[in-house]
XYZ file of C-alpha atoms in Angstrom:
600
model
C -23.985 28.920 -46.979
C -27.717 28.578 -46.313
C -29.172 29.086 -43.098
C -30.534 25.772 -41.343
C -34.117 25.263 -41.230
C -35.501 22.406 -39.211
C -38.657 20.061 -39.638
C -38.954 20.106 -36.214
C -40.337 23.647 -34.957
C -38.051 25.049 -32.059
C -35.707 22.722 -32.305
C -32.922 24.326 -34.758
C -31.884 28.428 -34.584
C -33.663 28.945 -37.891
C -30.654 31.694 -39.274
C -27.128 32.285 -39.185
C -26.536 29.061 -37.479
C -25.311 26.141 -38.984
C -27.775 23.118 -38.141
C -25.058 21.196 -35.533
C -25.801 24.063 -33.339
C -29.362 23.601 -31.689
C -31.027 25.068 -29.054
C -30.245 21.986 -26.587
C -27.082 22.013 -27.069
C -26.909 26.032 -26.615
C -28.556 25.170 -22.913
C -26.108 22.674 -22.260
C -23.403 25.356 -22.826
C -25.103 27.748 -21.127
C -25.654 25.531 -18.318
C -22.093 24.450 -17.804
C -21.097 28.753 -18.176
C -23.171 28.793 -15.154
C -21.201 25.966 -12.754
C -18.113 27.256 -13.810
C -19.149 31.152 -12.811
C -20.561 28.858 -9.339
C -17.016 27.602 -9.196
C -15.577 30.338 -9.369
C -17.625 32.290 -6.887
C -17.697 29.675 -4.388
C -13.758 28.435 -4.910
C -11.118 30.949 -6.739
C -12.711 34.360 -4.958
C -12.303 32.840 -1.805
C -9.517 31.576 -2.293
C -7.769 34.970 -3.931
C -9.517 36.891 -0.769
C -7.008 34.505 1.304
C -3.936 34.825 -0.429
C -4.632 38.827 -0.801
C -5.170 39.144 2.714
C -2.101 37.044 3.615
C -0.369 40.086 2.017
C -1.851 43.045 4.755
C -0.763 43.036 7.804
C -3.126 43.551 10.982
C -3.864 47.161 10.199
C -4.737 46.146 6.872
C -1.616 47.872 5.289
C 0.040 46.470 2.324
C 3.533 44.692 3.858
C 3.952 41.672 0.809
C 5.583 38.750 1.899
C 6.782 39.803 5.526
C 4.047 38.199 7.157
C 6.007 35.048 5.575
C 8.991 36.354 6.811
C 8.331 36.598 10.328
C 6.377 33.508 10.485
C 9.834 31.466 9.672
C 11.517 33.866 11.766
C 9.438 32.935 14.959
C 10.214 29.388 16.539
C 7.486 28.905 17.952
C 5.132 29.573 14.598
C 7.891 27.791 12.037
C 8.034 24.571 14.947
C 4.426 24.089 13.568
C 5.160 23.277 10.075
C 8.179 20.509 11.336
C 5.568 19.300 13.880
C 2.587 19.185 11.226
C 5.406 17.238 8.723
C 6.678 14.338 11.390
C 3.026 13.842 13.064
C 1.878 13.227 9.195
C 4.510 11.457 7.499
C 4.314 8.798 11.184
C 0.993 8.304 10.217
C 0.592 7.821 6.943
C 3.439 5.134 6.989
C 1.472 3.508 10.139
C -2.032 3.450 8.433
C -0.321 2.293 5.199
C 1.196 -0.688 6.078
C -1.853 -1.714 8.302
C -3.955 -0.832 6.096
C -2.451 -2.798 3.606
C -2.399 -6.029 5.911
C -6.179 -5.261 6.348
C -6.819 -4.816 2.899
C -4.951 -7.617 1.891
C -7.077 -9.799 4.580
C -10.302 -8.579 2.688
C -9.263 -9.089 -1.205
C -6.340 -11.989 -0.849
C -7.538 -14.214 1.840
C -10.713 -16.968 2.308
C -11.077 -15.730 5.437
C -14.942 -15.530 6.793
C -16.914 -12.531 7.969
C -15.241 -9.931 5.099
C -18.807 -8.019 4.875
C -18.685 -7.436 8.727
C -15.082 -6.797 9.187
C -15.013 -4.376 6.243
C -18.022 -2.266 7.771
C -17.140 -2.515 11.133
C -13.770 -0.718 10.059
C -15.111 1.646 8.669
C -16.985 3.254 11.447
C -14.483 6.237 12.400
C -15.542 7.887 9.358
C -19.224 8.264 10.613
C -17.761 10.244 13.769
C -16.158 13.396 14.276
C -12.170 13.501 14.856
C -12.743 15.493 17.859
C -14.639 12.252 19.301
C -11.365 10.270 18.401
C -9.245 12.728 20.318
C -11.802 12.639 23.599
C -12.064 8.950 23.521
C -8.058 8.943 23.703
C -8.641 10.938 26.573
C -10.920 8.769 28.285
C -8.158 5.931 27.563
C -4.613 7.126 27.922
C -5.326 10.467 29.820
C -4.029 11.565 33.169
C -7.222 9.710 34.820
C -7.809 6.931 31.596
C -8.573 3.346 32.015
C -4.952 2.101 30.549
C -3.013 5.048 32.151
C -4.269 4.283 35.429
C -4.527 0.175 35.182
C -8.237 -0.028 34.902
C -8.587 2.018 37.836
C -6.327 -0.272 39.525
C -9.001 -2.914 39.595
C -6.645 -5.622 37.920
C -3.676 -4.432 39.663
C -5.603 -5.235 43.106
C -7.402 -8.396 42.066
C -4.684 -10.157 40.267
C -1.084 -8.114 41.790
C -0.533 -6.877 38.067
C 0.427 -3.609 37.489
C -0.912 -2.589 33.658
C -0.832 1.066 34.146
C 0.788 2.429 31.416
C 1.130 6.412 30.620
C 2.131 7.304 27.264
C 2.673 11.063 27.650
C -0.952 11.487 25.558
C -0.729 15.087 25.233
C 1.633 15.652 22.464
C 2.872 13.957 19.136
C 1.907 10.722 20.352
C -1.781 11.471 21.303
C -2.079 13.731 18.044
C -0.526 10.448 15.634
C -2.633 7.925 17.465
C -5.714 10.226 16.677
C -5.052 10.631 12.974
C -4.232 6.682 12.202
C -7.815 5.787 13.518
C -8.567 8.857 11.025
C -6.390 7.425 8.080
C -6.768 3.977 8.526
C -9.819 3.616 6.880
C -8.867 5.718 3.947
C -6.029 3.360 3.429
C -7.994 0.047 3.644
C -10.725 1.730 1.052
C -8.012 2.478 -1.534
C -5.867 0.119 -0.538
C -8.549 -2.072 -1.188
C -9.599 -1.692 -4.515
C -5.654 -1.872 -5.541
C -6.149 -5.179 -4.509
C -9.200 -5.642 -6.288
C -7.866 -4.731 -9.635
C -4.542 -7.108 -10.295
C -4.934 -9.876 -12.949
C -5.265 -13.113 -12.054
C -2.894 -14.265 -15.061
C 0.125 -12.716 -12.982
C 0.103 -15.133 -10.657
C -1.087 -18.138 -12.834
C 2.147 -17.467 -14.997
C 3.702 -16.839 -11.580
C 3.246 -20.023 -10.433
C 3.775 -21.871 -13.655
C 7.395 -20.511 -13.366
C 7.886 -22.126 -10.218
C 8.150 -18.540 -8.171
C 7.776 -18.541 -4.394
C 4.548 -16.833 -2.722
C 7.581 -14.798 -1.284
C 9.012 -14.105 -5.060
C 5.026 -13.838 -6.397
C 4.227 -11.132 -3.358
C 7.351 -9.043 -4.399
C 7.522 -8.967 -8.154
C 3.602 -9.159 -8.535
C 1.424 -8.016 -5.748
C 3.163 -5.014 -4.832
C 4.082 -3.932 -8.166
C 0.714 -3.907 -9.276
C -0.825 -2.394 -5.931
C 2.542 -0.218 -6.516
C -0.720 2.843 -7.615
C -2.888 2.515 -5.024
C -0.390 2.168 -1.740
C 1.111 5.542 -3.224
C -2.344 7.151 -2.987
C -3.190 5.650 -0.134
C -0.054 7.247 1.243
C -0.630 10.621 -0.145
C -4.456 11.416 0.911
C -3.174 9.664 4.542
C -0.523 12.470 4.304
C -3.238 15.341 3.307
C -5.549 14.087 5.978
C -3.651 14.171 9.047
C -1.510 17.123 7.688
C -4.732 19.191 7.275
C -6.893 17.797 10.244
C -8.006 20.166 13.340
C -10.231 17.854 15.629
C -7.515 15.184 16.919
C -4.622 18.391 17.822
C -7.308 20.383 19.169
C -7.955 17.861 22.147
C -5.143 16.038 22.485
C -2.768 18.406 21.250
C -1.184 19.981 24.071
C 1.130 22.599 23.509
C 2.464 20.486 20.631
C 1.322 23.135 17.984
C 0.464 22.076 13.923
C -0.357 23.844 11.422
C -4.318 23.317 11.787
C -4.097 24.448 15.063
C -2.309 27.311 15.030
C -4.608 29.077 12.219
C -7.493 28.469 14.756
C -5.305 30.436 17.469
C -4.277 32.903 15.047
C -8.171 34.156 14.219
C -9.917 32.860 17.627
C -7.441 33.315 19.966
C -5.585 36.292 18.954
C -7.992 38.105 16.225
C -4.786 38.081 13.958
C -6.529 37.673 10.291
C -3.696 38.207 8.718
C -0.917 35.745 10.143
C -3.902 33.356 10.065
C -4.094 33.781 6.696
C -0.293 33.564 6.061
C -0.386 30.202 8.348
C -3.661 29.321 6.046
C -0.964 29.493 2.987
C 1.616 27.232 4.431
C -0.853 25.119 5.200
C -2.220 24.656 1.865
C 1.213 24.657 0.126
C 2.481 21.060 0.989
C -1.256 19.977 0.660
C -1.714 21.411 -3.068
C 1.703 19.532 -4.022
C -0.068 16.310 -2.782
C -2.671 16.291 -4.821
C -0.984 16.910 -7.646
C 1.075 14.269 -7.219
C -1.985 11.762 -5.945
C -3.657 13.006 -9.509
C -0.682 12.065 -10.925
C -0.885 8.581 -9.373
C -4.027 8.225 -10.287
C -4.227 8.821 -14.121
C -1.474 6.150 -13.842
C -3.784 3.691 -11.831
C -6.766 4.335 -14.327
C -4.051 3.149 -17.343
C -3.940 -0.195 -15.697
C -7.397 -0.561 -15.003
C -8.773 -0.088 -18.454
C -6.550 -2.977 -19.626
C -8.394 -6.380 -19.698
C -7.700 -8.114 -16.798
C -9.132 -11.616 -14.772
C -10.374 -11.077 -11.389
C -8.300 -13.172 -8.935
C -10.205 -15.468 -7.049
C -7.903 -16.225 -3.900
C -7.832 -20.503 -2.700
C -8.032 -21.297 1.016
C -5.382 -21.748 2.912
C -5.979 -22.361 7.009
C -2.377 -20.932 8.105
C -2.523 -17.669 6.411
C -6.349 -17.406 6.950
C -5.866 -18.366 10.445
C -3.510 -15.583 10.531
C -5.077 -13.093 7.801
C -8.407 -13.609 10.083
C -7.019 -12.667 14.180
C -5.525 -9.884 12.800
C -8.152 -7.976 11.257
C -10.426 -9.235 14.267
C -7.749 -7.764 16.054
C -8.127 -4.194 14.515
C -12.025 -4.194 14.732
C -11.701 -5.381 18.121
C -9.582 -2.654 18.820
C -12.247 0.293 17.308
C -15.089 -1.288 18.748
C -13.361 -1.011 22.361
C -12.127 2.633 21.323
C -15.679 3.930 20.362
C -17.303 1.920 23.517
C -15.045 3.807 26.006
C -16.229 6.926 24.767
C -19.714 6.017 24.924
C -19.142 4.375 28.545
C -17.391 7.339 29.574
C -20.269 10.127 28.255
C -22.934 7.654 30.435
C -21.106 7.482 33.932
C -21.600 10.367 36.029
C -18.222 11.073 37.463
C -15.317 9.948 35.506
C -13.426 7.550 37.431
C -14.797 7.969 40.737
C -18.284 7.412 40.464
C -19.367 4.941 37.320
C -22.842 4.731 38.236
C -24.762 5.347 34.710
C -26.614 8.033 33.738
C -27.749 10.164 31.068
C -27.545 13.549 32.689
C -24.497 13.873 30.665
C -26.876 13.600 27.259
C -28.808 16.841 28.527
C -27.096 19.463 27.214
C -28.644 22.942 28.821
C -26.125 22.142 31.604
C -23.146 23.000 29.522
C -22.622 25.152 26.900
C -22.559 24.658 23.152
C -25.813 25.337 22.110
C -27.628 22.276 23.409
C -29.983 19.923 21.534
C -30.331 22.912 18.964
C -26.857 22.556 17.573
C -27.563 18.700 17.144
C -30.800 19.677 15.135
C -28.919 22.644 13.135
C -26.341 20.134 12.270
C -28.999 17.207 10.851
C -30.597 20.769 9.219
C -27.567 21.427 7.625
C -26.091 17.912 6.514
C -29.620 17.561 5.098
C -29.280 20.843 2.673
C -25.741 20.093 2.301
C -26.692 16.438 1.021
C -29.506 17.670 -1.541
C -27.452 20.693 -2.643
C -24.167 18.733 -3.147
C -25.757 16.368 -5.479
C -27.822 18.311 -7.383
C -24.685 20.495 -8.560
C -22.254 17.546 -8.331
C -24.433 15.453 -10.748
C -25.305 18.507 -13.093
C -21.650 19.822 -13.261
C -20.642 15.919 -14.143
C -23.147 15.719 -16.591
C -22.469 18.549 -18.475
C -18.697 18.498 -18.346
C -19.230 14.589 -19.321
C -22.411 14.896 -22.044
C -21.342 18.311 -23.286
C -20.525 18.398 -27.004
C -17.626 20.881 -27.408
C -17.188 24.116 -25.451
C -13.712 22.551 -24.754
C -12.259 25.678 -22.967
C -14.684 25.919 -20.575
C -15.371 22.220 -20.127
C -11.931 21.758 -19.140
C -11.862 24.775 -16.555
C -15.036 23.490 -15.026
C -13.038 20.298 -14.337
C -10.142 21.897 -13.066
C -12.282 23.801 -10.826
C -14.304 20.804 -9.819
C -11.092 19.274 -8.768
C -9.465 22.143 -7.060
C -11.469 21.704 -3.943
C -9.871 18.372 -2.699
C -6.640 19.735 -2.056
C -8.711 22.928 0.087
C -8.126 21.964 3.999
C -11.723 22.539 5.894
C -10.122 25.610 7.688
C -8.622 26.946 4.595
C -12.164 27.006 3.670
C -14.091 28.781 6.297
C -10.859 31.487 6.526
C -11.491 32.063 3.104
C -14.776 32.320 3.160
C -14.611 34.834 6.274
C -12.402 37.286 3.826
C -14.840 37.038 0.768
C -17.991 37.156 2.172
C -17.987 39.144 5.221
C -16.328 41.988 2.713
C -18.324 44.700 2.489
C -16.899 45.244 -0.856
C -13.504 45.652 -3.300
C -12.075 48.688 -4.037
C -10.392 48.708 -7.313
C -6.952 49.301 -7.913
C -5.513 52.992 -8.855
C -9.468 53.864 -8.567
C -10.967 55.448 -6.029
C -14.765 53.051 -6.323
C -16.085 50.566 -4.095
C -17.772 47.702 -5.542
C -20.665 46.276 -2.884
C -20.296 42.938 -2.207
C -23.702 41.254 -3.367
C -22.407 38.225 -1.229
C -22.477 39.749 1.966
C -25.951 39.290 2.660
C -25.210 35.275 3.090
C -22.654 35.635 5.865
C -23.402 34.471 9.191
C -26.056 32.156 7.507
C -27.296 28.493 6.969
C -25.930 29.507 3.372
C -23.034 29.837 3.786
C -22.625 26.669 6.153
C -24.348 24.859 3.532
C -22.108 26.289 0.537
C -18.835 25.557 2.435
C -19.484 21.765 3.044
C -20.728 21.430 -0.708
C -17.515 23.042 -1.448
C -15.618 21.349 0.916
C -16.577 17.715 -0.204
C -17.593 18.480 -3.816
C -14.630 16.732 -5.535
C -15.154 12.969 -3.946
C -19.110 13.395 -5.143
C -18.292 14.692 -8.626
C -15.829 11.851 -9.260
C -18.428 9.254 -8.022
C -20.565 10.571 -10.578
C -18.216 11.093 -13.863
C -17.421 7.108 -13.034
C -20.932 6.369 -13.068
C -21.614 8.815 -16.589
C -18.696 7.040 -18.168
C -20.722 3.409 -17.795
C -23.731 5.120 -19.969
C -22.884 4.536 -23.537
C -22.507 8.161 -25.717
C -24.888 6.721 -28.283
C -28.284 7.481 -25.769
C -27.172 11.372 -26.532
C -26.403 10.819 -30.129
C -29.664 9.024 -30.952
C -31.493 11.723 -28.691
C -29.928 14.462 -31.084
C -30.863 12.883 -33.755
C -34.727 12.183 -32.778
C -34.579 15.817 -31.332
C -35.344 14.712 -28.354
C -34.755 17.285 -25.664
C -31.110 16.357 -23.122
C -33.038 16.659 -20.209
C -35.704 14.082 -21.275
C -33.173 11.526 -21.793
C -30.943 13.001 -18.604
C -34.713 12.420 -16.308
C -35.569 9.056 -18.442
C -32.620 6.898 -19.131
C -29.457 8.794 -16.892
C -30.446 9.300 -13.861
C -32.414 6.327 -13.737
C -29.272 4.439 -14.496
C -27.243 6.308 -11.942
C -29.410 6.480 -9.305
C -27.016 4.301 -6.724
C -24.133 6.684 -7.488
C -26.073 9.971 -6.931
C -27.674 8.481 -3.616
C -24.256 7.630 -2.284
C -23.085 11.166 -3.362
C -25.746 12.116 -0.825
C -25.069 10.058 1.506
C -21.361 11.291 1.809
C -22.297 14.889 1.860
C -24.311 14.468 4.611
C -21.925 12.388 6.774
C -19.161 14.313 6.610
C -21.152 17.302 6.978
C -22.431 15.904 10.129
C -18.998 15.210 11.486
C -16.609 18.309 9.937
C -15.700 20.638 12.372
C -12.766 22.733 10.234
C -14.739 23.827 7.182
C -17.532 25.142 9.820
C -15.895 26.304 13.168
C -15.394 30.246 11.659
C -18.900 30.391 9.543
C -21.069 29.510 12.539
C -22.845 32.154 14.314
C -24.242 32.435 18.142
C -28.382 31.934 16.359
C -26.850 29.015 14.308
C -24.488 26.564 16.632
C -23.470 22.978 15.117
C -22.847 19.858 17.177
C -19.448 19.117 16.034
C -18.755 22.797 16.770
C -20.342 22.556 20.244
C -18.709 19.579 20.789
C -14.910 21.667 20.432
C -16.489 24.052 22.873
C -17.594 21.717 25.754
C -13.957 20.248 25.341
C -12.174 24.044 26.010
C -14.810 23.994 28.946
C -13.510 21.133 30.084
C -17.053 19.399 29.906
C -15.840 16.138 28.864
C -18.519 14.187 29.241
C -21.052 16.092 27.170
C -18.585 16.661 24.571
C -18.399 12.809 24.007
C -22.255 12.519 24.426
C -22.488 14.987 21.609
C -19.811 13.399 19.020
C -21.725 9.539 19.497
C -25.305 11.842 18.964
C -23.087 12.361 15.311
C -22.212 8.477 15.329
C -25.745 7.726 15.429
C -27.020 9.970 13.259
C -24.884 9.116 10.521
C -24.776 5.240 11.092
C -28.953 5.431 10.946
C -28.896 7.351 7.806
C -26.561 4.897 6.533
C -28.287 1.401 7.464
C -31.588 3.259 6.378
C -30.027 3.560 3.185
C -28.687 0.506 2.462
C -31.988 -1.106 1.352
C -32.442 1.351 -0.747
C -29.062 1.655 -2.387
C -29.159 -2.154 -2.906
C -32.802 -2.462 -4.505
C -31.596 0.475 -6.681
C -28.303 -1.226 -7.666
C -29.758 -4.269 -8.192
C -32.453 -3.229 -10.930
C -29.633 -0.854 -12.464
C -27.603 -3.855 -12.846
C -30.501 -5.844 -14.154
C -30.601 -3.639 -16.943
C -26.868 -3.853 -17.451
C -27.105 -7.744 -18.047
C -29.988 -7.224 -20.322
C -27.851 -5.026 -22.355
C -29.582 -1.704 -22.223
C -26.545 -0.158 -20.676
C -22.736 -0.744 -22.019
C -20.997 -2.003 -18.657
C-alpha cells in the first residue's frame, strides 16, 4: 500500500501511515494519554497508597487483614459502621419523601413563586455542614432558643411552656444535620424526574376514567420510579460519608467519618485510619454502582420522545402544594438566621446586645481573616483548574475518534471519584504524597517520590478538591458535548481544519453556560468542604471551613458560626454575580440553537 501524501503541508504523516491517521488526531490521542496518566496519578495511586497502608500496622510491619480483624472485634470501632448505617438510611428516607413533596410542588403544581422557592431551598449547599451542625446548636442545644423556650420569654409573657430538649447530641442532632444536607439533593433530582414524564400518560390516564389517586400510583411514581431511587442513593452516600454535621453535634455517638478523623488526629494511628478509611468507602463504592446503574436506566427513558406536562390549576392542592413548601423555606431561612443572630450577639443567651466582635477573628484561633482569604485563594484555583481539565478530559473522551481502550479507562477514571468520600481523599493523599518514596518488591531500590515536593501546599489543596468534585463537572460537560452535532468535527477533518480551532470557535462558544457552571460548582463546594481538606492543610496555609472545625473544639462558638456565614456569603455573591452572566450566555447559545446552527 502507498504511503499517504497530503495537499495540505503538515497536515497528513507523509509515510507509513495510512491517510485516516493525521497529525490532529495523533494530538487528540496524545492528549487524552495524558488525562488518563493525570487520573491515574491524582486517583488510583492514592487510592492503592490507602488500601496498602490499611495492610501495615502502626510500626509499619506487614500484618494483612488483622487491622480488619480487630476493628470488628472492638465494639466501640464496629458500633461506628451500625451507627453510620441507621443515621443514613433515617435520612435518606426523610429527605426523600420531602423532597419529593417539594419537588412535586415545583414541577406538578400552579402554585406561584416556584423561581423563589426553588432558590431559596437551595441555600444549604452554599454553606458548610459544620455551619448546619452549629446552628443546631444555637437551636436545640443545652442553652438553644427551642430547648430553653425562647429563653423563657414566651413561657413568662403568655404562661406557655415551649421548651423542648431533644437530646441534640447524638443520632438525632447528627440526622437532623444531614436532611438539611440531603434535602436539597433530593429536590434537584427529584426534580428533574418530575420534569421528564410524558404528558400522554396522564391524557390516556384520564381518558380511561382513572382516579388522580389511580393516575399518581400507576403513572407518576412509576415513571419518577429512576430518579426517587437516585435520589435515595446519593442521600445515602452523602450523609454516610459526611464529617461536618457528627463532628459538632456528634457527641460520643461515633460514625464512620468521625472516627477516621480520631484515628489520624487524635490518636496518630495511620493505619486503623486507613482500615476505617476502607470500610468507609466499601458501602459507598456499592452505591454508586448501583446509582450508575439507575441512571443508565433513567437516560433510556429520557431519550424516548416524550410531551412535557403542563400541570392545570387547581386552588385545593395548590393551596396545599403552596404552605408546604413555604413551610420548608420558612423553616431554612429561620435555621440559617439563628446562626447568623447567634455569631452577632455578644454573649449567647445572656447578653444579646449585637456586635461584631465575634467577626474579628485574632481573638480566637483558626487562622483568622487569612484562612477566609486562603479559602477564596483556593476555591478560585480550584474553579479554573477543575474546568479546564473537566472540559478537556470531556472533550477528548467525547470528540476522540478511536483509541477505544483508553477512552473508556479515562471514563472510568473520570467517574471513579464520585464514590471517593472527602476524607478518603485527603488520607489518601497523606500516604502518596508525603512518601518519600516506594521501595520495590524482592528489590532492595528506593524510587524518590517526584510528588513529594507538592505536599503541605496550595497544590495539593487545589488537586484534592478538583479531584474531589471532578465527576459532577465532567458529566455537566459530556451533556453539554452530546448537544453539538458530530458533523462540526467531521467537516473540520475534512477541510483540515485544526480540532482546536473548531474546539476555541464553534465548542466552547456553544458550551460556554455549562463550563461556567462547572466553575461555579468547583468553587462552592471548595469554599464549603471541610473532609477532602482538614489533613492537607498546613499551619502557613489555614482554610476557613477548617478553622471553622477548630474554633468549634475550642469551644468558640460564636466565631465558628461567624466564619461558616463569611462561606455563605462568599459563595451566594459569586453566585448572584454570575447569574447575569450565565443567563446572557445561555440565552445567545440558545439563540443559535433555534436558528439551527446547533442540533438541540
Amino acid at each position: 500500500m502507498m504511503p499517504a501524501v497530503s495537499s495540505v503541508p503538515g497536515r497528513y504523516l507523509q509515510v507509513g501511515f495510512p491517510a485516516s491517521v493525521n497529525i490532529d488526531s495523533l494530538i487528540r490521542r496524545g492528549m487524552l494519554f495524558l488525562i488518563c496518566l493525570w487520573l491515574a496519578v491524582a486517583v488510583v495511586l492514592p487510592l492503592t497508597a490507602l488500601l496498602s497502608q490499611s495492610l501495615f500496622d502502626r510500626a509499619g510491619d506487614f500484618v494483612g487483614l488483622k487491622n480488619f480483624l480487630r476493628y470488628f472485634q472492638t465494639p466501640a470501632l464496629a458500633g461506628s459502621l451500625v451507627h453510620s448505617l441507621y443515621v443514613s438510611s433515617v435520612t435518606t428516607v426523610f429527605s426523600v419523601v420531602l423532597g419529593f413533596v417539594f419537588a412535586y410542588g415545583l414541577t406538578r403544581t400552579d402554585i406561584p413563586g416556584k423561581t423563589v422557592l426553588q432558590g431559596l431551598v437551595m441555600v444549604p449547599l452554599f454553606a458548610p455542614t459544620l455551619l448546619n451542625g452549629l446552628a443546631l446548636v444555637y437551636l436545640f442545644g443545652k442553652k438553644g432558643l427551642i430547648t430553653t423556650g425562647f429563653f423563657g420569654l414566651i413561657e413568662n409573657s403568655l404562661g406557655l411552656n415551649l421548651a423542648w430538649d431533644i437530646d441534640l447530641y447524638g443520632p438525632a442532632g447528627i440526622i437532623m444535620s444531614e436532611i438539611i444536607y440531603t434535602f436539597p439533593q433530593a429536590v434537584l433530582i427529584i426534580s428533574m424526574a418530575l420534569r421528564l414524564t410524558d404528558a400522554r400518560l396522564y391524557e390516556a390516564s384520564e381518558s380511561l376514567g382513572a382516579s388522580k389517586a389511580r393516575t399518581f400510583f400507576r403513572v407518576t411514581l412509576p415513571g419518577a420510579k429512576y430518579g426517587l431511587i437516585s435520589a435515595a442513593l446519593v442521600c445515602f452516600i452523602l450523609s454516610f460519608t459526611d464529617f461536618g454535621g457528627p463532628k459538632v453535634v456528634g457527641g460520643n455517638y461515633n460514625v464512620l467519618a468521625t472516627d477516621v478523623y480520631k484515628q489520624v488526629i487524635g490518636q496518630q494511628n495511620f493505619a486503623m485510619g486507613a482500615t476505617v478509611s476502607v470500610v468507609l468507602l466499601t458501602p459507598t463504592v456499592l452505591a454508586f454502582i448501583l446509582d450508575r446503574l439507575t441512571q443508565r436506566r433513567q437516560a433510556a427513558l429520557i431519550a424516548a420522545k416524550s410531551v412535557p406536562l403542563v400541570p392545570r390549576p387547581d386552588s385545593r392542592r395548590d393551596r396545599f402544594f403552596f404552605l408546604f413548601c413555604a413551610l420548608i423555606v420558612g423553616l431554612i431561612i429561620v435555621f440559617y438566621a439563628t446562626a447568623a443572630y447567634a455569631s452577632l450577639v455578644k454573649v449567647w443567651p445572656y447578653q444579646l446586645r449585637l456586635t461584631l466582635a465575634h467577626y474579628d477573628f485574632s481573638r480566637v484561633g483558626g487562622g483568622g481573616y487569612a484562612s477566609f482569604w486562603n479559602s477564596l485563594r483556593m476555591s478560585l484555583y480550584s474553579a479554573l483548574a477543575g474546568t479546564i481539565l473537566t472540559f478537556l478530559g470531556a472533550y477528548l473522551i467525547e470528540k476522540t475518534r478511536g483509541a477505544a481502550v483508553i477512552r473508556q479507562a479515562s471514563y472510568f477514571l473520570s467517574m471513579l471519584p464520585l464514590a471517593l468520600p472527602g476524607l478518603v481523599i485527603g488520607l489518601s493523599y497523606i500516604f502518596f504524597f508525603n512518601a518519600p518514596g516506594w521501595r520495590l518488591p524482592w528489590f532492595d531500590w528506593m524510587i524518590p517520590n517526584p510528588f513529594q515536593r507538592f505536599y503541605a501546599s496550595m497544590s495539593i489543596l487545589v488537586l484534592a478538591n478538583v479531584v474531589h468534585f471532578y465527576t459532577v463537572g465532567f458529566l455537566t460537560v459530556t451533556t453539554a458535548l452530546k448537544q453539538l452535532d458530530q458533523e462540526f468535527e467531521t467537516v473540520s477533518e475534512s477541510l483540515a481544519i485544526p480540532f482546536y480551532t473548531t474546539m476555541f470557535r464553534v465548542t466552547i462558544p456553544v458550551c460556554l453556560p455549562a463550563i461556567l457552571e462547572t466553575g461555579l460548582y468547583f468553587f462552592v463546594n471548595s469554599m464549603a468542604t471541610v473532609s477532602a481538606v482538614i489533613f492537607l492543610y498546613s499551619a502557613d496555609l489555614p482554610l476557613a471551613s477548617v478553622a471553622i472545625a477548630n474554633m468549634d473544639d475550642a469551644g468558640d462558638l460564636a466565631p465558628a458560626a461567624a466564619m461558616g456565614l463569611l462561606i455563605v456569603l462568599a459563595n451566594l455573591t459569586i453566585r448572584f454575580a454570575a447569574i447575569p452572566l450565565i443567563g446572557s450566555v445561555r440565552k445567545r447559545t440558545q439563540g443559535w440553537i433555534e436558528a439551527g446552527k446547533v442540533k438541540p
